PDB file of C-alpha atoms in Angstrom:
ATOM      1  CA  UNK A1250      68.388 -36.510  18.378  1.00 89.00           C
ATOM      2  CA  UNK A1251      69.741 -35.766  22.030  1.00 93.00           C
ATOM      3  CA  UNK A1252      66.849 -36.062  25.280  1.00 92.00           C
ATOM      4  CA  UNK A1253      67.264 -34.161  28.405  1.00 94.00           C
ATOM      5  CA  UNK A1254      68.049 -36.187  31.283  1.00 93.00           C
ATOM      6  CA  UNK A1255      68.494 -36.421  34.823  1.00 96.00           C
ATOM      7  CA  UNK A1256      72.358 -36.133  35.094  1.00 96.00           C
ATOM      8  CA  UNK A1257      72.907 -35.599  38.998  1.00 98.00           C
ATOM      9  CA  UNK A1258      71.379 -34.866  41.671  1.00 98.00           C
ATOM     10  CA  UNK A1259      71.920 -33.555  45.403  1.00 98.00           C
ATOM     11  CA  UNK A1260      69.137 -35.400  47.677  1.00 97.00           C
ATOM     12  CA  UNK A1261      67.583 -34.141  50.634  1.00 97.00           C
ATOM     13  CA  UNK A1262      69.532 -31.411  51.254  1.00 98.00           C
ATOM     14  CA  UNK A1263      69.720 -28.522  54.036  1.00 98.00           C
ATOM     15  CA  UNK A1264      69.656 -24.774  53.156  1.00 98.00           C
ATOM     16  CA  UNK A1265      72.106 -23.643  56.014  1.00 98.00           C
ATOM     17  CA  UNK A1266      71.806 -19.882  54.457  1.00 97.00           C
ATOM     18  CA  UNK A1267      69.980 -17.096  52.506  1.00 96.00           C
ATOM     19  CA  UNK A1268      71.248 -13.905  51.246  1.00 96.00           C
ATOM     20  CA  UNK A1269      69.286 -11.622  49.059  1.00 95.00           C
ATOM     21  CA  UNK A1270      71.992  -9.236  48.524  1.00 93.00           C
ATOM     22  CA  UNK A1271      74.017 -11.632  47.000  1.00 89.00           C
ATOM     23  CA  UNK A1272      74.499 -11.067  43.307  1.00 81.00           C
ATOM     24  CA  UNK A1273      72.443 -14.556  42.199  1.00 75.00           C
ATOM     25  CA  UNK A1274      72.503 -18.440  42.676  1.00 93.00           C
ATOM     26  CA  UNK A1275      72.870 -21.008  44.870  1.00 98.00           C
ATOM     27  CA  UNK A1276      76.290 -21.830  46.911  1.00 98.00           C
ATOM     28  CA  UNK A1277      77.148 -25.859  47.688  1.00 98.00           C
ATOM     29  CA  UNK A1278      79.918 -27.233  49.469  1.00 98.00           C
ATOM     30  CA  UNK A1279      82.122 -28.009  46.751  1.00 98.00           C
ATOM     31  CA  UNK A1280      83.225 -31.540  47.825  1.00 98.00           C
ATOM     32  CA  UNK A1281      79.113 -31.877  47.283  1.00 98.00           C
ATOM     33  CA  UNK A1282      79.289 -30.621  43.299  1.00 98.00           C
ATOM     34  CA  UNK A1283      82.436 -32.951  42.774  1.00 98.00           C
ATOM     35  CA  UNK A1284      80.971 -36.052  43.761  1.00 98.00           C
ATOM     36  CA  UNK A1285      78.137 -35.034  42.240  1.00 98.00           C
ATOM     37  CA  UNK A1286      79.916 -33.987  38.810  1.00 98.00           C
ATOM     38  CA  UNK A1287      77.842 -30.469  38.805  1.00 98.00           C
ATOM     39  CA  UNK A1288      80.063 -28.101  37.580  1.00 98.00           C
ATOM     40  CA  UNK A1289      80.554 -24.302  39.008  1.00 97.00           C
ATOM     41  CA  UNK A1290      77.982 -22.279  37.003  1.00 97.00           C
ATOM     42  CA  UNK A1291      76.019 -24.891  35.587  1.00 98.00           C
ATOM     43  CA  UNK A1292      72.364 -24.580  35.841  1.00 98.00           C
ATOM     44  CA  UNK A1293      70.371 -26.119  38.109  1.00 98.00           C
ATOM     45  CA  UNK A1294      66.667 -27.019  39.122  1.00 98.00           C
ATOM     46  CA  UNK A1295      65.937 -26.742  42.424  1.00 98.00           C
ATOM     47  CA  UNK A1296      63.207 -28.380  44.693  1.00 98.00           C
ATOM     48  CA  UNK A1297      62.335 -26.839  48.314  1.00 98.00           C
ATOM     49  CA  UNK A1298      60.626 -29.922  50.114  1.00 98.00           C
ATOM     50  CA  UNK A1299      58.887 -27.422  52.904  1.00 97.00           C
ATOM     51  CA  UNK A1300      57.511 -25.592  50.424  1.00 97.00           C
ATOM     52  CA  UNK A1301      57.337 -27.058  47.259  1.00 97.00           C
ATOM     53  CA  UNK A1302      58.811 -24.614  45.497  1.00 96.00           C
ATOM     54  CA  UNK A1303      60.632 -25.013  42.455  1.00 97.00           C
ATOM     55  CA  UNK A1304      63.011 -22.822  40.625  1.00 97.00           C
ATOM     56  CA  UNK A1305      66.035 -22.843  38.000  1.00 97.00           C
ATOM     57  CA  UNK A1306      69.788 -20.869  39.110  1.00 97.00           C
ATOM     58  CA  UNK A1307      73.081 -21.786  38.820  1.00 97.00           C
ATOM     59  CA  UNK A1308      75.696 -23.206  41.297  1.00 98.00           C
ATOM     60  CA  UNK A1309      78.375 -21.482  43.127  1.00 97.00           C
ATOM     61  CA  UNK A1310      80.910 -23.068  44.825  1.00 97.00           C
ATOM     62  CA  UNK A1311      81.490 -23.105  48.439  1.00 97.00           C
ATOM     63  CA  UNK A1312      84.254 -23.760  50.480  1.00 98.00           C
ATOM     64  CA  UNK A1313      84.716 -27.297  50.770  1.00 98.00           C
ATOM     65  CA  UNK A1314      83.598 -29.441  53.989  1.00 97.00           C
ATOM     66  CA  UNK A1315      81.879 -26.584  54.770  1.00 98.00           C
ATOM     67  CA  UNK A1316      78.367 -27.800  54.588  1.00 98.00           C
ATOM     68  CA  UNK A1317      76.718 -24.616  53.344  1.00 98.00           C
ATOM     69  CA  UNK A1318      74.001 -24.927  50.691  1.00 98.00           C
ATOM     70  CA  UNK A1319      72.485 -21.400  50.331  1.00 98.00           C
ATOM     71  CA  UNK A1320      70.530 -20.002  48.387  1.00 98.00           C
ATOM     72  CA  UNK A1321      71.057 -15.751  47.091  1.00 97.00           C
ATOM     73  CA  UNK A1322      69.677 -13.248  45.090  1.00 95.00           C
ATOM     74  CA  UNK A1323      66.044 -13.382  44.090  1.00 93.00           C
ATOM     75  CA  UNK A1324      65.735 -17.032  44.964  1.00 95.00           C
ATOM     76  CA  UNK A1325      66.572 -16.467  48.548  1.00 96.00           C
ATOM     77  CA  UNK A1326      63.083 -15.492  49.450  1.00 96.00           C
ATOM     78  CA  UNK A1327      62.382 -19.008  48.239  1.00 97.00           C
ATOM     79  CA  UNK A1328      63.633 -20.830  51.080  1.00 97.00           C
ATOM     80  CA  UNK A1329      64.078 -20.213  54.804  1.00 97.00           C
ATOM     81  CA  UNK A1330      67.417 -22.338  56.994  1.00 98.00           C
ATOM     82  CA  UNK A1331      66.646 -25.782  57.787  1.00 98.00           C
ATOM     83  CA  UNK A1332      64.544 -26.419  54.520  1.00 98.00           C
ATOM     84  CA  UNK A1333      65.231 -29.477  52.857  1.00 98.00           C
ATOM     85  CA  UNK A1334      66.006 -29.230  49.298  1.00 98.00           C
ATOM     86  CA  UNK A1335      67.133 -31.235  45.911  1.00 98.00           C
ATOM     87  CA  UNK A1336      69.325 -29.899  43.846  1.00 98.00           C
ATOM     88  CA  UNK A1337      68.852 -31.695  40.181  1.00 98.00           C
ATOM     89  CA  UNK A1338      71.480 -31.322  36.958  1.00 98.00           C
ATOM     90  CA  UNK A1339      70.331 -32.205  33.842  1.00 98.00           C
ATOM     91  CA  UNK A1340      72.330 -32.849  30.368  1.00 96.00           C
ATOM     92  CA  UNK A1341      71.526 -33.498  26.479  1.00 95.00           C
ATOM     93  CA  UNK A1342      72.308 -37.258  25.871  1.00 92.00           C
ATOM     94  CA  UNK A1343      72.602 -39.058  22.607  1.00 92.00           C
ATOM     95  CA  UNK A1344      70.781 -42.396  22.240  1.00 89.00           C
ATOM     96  CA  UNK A1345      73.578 -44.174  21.960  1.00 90.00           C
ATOM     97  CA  UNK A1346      75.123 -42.350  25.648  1.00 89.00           C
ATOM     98  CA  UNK A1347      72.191 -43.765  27.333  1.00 88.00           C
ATOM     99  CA  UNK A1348      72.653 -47.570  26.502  1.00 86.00           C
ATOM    100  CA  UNK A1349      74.755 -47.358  29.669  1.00 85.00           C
ATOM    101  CA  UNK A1350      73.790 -44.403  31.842  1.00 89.00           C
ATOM    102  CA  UNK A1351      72.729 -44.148  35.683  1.00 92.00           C
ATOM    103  CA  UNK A1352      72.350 -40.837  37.290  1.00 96.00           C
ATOM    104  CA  UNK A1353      74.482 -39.938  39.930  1.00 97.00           C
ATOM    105  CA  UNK A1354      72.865 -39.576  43.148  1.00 97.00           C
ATOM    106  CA  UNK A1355      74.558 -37.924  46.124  1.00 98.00           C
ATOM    107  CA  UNK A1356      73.343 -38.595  49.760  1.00 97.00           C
ATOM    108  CA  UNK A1357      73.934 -35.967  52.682  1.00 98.00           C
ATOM    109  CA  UNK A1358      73.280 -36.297  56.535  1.00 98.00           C
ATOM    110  CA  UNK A1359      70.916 -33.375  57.714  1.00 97.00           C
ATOM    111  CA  UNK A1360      74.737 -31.045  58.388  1.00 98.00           C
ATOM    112  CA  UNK A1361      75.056 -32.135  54.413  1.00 98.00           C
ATOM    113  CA  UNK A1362      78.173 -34.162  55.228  1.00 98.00           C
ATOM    114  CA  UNK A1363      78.467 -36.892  51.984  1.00 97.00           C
ATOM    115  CA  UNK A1364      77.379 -40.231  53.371  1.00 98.00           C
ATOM    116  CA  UNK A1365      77.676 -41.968  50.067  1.00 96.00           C
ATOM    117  CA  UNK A1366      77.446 -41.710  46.194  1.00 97.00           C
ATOM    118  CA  UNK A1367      75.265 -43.909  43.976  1.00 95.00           C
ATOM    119  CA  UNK A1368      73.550 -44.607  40.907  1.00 91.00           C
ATOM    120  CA  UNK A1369      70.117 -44.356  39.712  1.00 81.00           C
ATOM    121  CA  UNK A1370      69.922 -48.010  38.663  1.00 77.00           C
ATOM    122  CA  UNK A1371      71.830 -49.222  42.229  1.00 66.00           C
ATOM    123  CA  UNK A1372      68.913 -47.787  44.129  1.00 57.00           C
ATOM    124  CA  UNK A1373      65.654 -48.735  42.286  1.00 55.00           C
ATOM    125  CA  UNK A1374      67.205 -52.046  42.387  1.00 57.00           C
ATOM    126  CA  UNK A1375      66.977 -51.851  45.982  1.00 55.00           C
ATOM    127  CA  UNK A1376      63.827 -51.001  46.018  1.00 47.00           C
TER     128      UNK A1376
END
């Protein structure tokens, strides 16, 4: 049997961009989806913290250092610029994969420049 766990996630977040004639999806900096391990095109559950929306797309890769998280298509009307978001990955794990597993949890400044890169179990402990 395989579960459906948290795999990665992109915390807190800011949606520099929306544009609903875009095709679909949601664009990240790709420095942010390779610390992250999220791959181009993977799916992806999104949280909007002003709003408290929450929706499913898949990631697009932006230029990298460029900051930009934004959102297009349909699920642009779901978020405005400046909204803080998290951007969660999930995957199918077998018991035996999650005797040693940790989510990987990447932190942004408010420009979403990567301040640091951690694990699940590093920052519970912490807390």
């Amino acid at each position: 049997m395989q579960r459906t766990l948290l795999l990665a996630k992109i915390h807190n977040c800011t949606l520099t961009g929306a544009n609903i004639n875009y095709v679909g999806s949601i664009s990240i900096d790709q420095v942010l989806l390779d610390k992250a391990g999220i791959l181009p095109y993977e799916q992806v559950q999104v949280v909007n913290n002003a709003n408290g929306q929450r929706f499913i797309t898949y990631t697009i890769p932006a230029p990298e250092n460029s900051g930009i998280i934004e959102l297009n298509g349909a699920a642009a009307r779901l978020g405005i610029t400046g909204d803080r978001l998290i951007i969660m990955a999930y995957g199918q794990f077998t018991p035996e994969e999650l005797k040693n597993y940790s989510p990987t949890v990447v932190i942004v400044d408010e420009k979403n420049r990567l301040l640091e890169v951690r694990h699940y179990d590093d920052l519970l402990s912490k807390v």
